[in-house]
Backbone as numpy.savetxt, mean C-alpha at the origin, in Angstrom:
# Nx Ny Nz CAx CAy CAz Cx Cy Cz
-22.61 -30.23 12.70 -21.37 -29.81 12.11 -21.38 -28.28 11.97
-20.36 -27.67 12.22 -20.28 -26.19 12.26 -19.90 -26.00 10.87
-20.30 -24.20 10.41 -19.84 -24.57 9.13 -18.62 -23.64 9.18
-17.52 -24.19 8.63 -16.19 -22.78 8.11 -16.33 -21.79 7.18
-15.89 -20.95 8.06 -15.73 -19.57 7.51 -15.12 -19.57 7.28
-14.69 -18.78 5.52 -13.73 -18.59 5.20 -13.37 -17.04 4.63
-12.42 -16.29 5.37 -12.26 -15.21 4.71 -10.88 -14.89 3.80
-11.21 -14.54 2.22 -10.45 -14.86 1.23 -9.35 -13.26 1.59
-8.28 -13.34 1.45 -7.32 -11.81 1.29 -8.26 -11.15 0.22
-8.40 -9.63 0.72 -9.48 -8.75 -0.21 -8.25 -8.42 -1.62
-9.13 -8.13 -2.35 -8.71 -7.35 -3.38 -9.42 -6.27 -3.18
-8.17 -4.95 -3.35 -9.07 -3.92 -2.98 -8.32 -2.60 -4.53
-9.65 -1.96 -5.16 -9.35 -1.24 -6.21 -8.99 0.34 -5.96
-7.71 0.82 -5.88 -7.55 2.69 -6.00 -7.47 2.92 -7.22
-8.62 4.60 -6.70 -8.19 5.17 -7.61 -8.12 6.58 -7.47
-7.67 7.39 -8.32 -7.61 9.10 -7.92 -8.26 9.91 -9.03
-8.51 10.53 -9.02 -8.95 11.38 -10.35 -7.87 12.02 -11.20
-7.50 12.20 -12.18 -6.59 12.45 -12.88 -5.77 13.87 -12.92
-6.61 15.01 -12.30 -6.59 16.54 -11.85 -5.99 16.33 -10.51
-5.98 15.39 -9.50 -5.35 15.31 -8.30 -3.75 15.05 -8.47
-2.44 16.41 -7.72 -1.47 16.22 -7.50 -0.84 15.02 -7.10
0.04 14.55 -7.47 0.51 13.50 -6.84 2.24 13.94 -5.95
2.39 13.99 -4.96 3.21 14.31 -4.06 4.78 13.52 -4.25
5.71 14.28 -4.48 7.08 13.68 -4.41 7.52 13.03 -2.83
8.19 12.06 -2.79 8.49 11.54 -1.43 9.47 12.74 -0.79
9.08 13.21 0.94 9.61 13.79 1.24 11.11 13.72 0.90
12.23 14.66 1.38 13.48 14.73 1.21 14.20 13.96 1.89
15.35 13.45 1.61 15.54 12.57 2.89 16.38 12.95 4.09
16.07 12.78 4.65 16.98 13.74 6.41 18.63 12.90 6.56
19.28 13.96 7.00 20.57 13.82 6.95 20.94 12.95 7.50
20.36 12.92 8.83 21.09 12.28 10.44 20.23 10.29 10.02
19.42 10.39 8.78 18.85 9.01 8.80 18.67 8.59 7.40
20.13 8.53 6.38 19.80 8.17 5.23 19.53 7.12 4.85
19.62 5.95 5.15 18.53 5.14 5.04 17.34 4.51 5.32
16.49 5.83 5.83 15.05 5.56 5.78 14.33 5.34 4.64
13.51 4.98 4.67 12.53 4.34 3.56 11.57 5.94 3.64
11.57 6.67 2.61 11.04 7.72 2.17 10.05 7.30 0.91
8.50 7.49 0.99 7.51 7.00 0.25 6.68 8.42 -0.27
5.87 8.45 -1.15 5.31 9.22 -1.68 3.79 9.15 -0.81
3.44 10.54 -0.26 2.10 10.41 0.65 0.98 9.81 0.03
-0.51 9.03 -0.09 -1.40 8.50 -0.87 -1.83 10.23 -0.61
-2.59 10.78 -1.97 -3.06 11.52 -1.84 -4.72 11.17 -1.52
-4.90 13.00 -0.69 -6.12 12.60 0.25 -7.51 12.24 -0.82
-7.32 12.63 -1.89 -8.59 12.10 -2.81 -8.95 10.56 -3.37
-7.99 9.94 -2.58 -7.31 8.18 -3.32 -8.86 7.60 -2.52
-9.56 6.87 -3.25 -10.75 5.67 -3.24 -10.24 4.68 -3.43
-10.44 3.87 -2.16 -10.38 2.49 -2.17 -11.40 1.67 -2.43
-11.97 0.55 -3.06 -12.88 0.22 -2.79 -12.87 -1.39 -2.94
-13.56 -2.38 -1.91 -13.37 -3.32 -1.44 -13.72 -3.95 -2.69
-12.97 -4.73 -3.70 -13.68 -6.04 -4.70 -14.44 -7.04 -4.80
-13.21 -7.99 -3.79 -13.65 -9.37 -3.27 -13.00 -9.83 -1.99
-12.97 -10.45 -1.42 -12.65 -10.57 0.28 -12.76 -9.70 1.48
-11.93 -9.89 2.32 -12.65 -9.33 3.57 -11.64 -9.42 4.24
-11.76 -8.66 5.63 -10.91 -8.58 6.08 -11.54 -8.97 7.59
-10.57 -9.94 8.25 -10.74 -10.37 10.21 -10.69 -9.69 10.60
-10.45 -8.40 10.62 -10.80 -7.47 11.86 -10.85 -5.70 11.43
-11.07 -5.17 12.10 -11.53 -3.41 11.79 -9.57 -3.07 12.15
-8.67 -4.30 12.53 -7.67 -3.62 12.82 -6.89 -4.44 11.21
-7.35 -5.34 10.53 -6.75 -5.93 9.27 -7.02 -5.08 8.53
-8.41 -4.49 8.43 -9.00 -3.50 7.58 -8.34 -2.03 7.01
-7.81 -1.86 7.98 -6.88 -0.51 7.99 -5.57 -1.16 7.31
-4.91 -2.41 8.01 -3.62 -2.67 6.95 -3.91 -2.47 5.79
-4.98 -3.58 5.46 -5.20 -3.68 4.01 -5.45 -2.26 3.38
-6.00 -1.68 3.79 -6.24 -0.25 3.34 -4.88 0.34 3.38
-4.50 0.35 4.05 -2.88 0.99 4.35 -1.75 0.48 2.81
-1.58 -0.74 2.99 -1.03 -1.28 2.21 -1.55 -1.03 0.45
-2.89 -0.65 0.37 -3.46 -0.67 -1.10 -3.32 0.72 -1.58
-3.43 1.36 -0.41 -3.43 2.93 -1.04 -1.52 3.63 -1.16
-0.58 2.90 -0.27 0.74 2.98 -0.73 1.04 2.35 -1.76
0.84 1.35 -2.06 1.15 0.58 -3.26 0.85 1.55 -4.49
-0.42 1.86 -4.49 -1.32 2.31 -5.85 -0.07 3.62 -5.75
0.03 4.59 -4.93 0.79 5.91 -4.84 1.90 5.86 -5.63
2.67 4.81 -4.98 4.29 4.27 -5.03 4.10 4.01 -6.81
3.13 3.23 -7.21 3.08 2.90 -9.16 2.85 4.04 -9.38
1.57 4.97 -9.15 1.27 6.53 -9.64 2.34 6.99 -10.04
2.92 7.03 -9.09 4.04 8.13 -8.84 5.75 7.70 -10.03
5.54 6.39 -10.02 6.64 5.86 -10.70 6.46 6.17 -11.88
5.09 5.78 -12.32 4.56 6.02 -13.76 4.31 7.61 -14.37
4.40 8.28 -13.44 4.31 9.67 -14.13 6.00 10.21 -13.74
6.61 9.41 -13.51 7.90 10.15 -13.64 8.87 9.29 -15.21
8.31 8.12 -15.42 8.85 7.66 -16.30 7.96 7.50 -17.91
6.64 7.14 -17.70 6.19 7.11 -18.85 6.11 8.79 -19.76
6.06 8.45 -20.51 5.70 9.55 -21.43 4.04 10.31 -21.50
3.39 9.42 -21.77 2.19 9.82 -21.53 1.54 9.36 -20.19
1.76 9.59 -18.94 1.20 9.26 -17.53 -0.21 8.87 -17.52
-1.12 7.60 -17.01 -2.06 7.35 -16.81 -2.59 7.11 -15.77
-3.51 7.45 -14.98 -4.05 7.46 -13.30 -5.27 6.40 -13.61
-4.64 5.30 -14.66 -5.39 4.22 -13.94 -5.99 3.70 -12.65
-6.75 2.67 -12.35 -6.93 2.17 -11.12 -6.12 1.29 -11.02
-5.79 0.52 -10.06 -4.94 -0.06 -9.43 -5.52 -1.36 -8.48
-5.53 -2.25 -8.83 -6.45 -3.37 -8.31 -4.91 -4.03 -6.98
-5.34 -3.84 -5.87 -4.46 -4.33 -5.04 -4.55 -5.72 -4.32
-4.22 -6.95 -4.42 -4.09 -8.74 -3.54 -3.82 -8.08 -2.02
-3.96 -8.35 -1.09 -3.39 -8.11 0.31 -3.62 -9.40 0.62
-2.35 -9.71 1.31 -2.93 -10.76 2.36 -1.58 -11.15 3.49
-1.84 -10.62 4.73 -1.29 -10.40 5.26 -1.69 -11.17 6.59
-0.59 -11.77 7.34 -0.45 -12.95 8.76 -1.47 -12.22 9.63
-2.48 -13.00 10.16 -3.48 -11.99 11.40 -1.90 -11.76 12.75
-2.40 -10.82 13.60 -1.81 -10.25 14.43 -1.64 -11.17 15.45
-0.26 -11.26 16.22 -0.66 -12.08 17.38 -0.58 -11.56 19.13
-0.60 -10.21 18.86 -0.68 -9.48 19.82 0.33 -9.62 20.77
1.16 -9.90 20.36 2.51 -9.50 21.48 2.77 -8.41 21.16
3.53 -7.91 22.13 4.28 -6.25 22.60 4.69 -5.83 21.68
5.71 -7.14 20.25 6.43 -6.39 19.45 5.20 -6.83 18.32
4.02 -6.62 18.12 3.38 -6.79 16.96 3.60 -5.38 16.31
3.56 -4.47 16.57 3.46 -3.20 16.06 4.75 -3.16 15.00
5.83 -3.53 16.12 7.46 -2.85 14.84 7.18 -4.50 14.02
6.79 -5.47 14.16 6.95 -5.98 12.81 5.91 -5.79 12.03
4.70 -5.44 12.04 4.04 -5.19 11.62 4.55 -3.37 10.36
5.38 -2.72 10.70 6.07 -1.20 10.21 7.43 -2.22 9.87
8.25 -3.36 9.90 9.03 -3.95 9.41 8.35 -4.43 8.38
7.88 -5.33 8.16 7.14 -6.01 6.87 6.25 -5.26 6.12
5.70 -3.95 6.35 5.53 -2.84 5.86 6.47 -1.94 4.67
7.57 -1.97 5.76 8.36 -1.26 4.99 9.44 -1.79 4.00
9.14 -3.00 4.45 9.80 -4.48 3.89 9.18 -4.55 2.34
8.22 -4.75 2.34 7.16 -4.70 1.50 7.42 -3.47 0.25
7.67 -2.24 0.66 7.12 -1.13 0.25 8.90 -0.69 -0.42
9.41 -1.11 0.24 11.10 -1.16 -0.44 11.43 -1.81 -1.22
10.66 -3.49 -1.09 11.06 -3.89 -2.25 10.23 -4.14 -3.67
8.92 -2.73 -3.66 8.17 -2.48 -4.88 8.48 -1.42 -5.70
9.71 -0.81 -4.70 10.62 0.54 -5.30 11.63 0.04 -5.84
12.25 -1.11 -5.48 13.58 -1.55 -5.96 13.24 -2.35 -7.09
12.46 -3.04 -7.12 11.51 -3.43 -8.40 11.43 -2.61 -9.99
10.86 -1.65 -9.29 10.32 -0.35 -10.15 11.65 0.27 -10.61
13.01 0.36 -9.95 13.72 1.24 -10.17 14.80 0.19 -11.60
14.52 -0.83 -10.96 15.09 -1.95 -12.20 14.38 -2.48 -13.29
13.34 -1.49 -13.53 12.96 -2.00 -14.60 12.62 -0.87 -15.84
């Protein structure tokens, strides 16, 4: 009997140091106002793996991708609204469909991305 592997969606923890800028989302361009405009992860942001794992060195980067926008996108919300701002860590769930390598994996892969990442702003902005 073979045995199954099982790899769980990582939890993965950011964090920044509290002296590190946190970047306003660029401006938004004329000719494309409804782009999805995000706040950059700043370059000092630590990720660090909790619990799970990730199928491939190309999941690895989503998940990374996805944990260090997320954490930015709250940073950034929370020091524009709270009163006293805290650069907590940020414990991030990922778990995201493996790839199936067709032609259009890429734009849905930047669709459900941005899918994702729009509706943790629209979230944030209603509450």
């Amino acid at each position: 009997m073979t045995p199954t592997i099982v790899i769980h969606p990582p939890k993965i923890q950011a964090s920044i140091p509290d002296t590190v800028p946190l970047l306003p989302p660029p401006p938004s361009h004329p000719s494309d106002p409804n782009r999805l405009l995000l706040p950059p992860p700043p370059a000092a942001i630590q990720l660090t793996y909790l619990l799970g794992g990730s199928s491939s060195e190309h999941m690895q980067t989503l998940h990374s991708l996805y944990a260090a926008q997320i954490a930015t996108i709250l940073w950034t919300h929370e020091s524009q609204t709270a009163l006293e701002p805290s650069r907590r860590s940020i414990v991030v769930g990922v778990a995201l469909r493996g790839r199936d390598g067709d032609a259009d994996a890429d734009k849905r892969e930047r669709a459900v991305f941005e899918g994702v990442m729009s509706m943790l702003q629209e979230l944030l902005l209603n509450t």
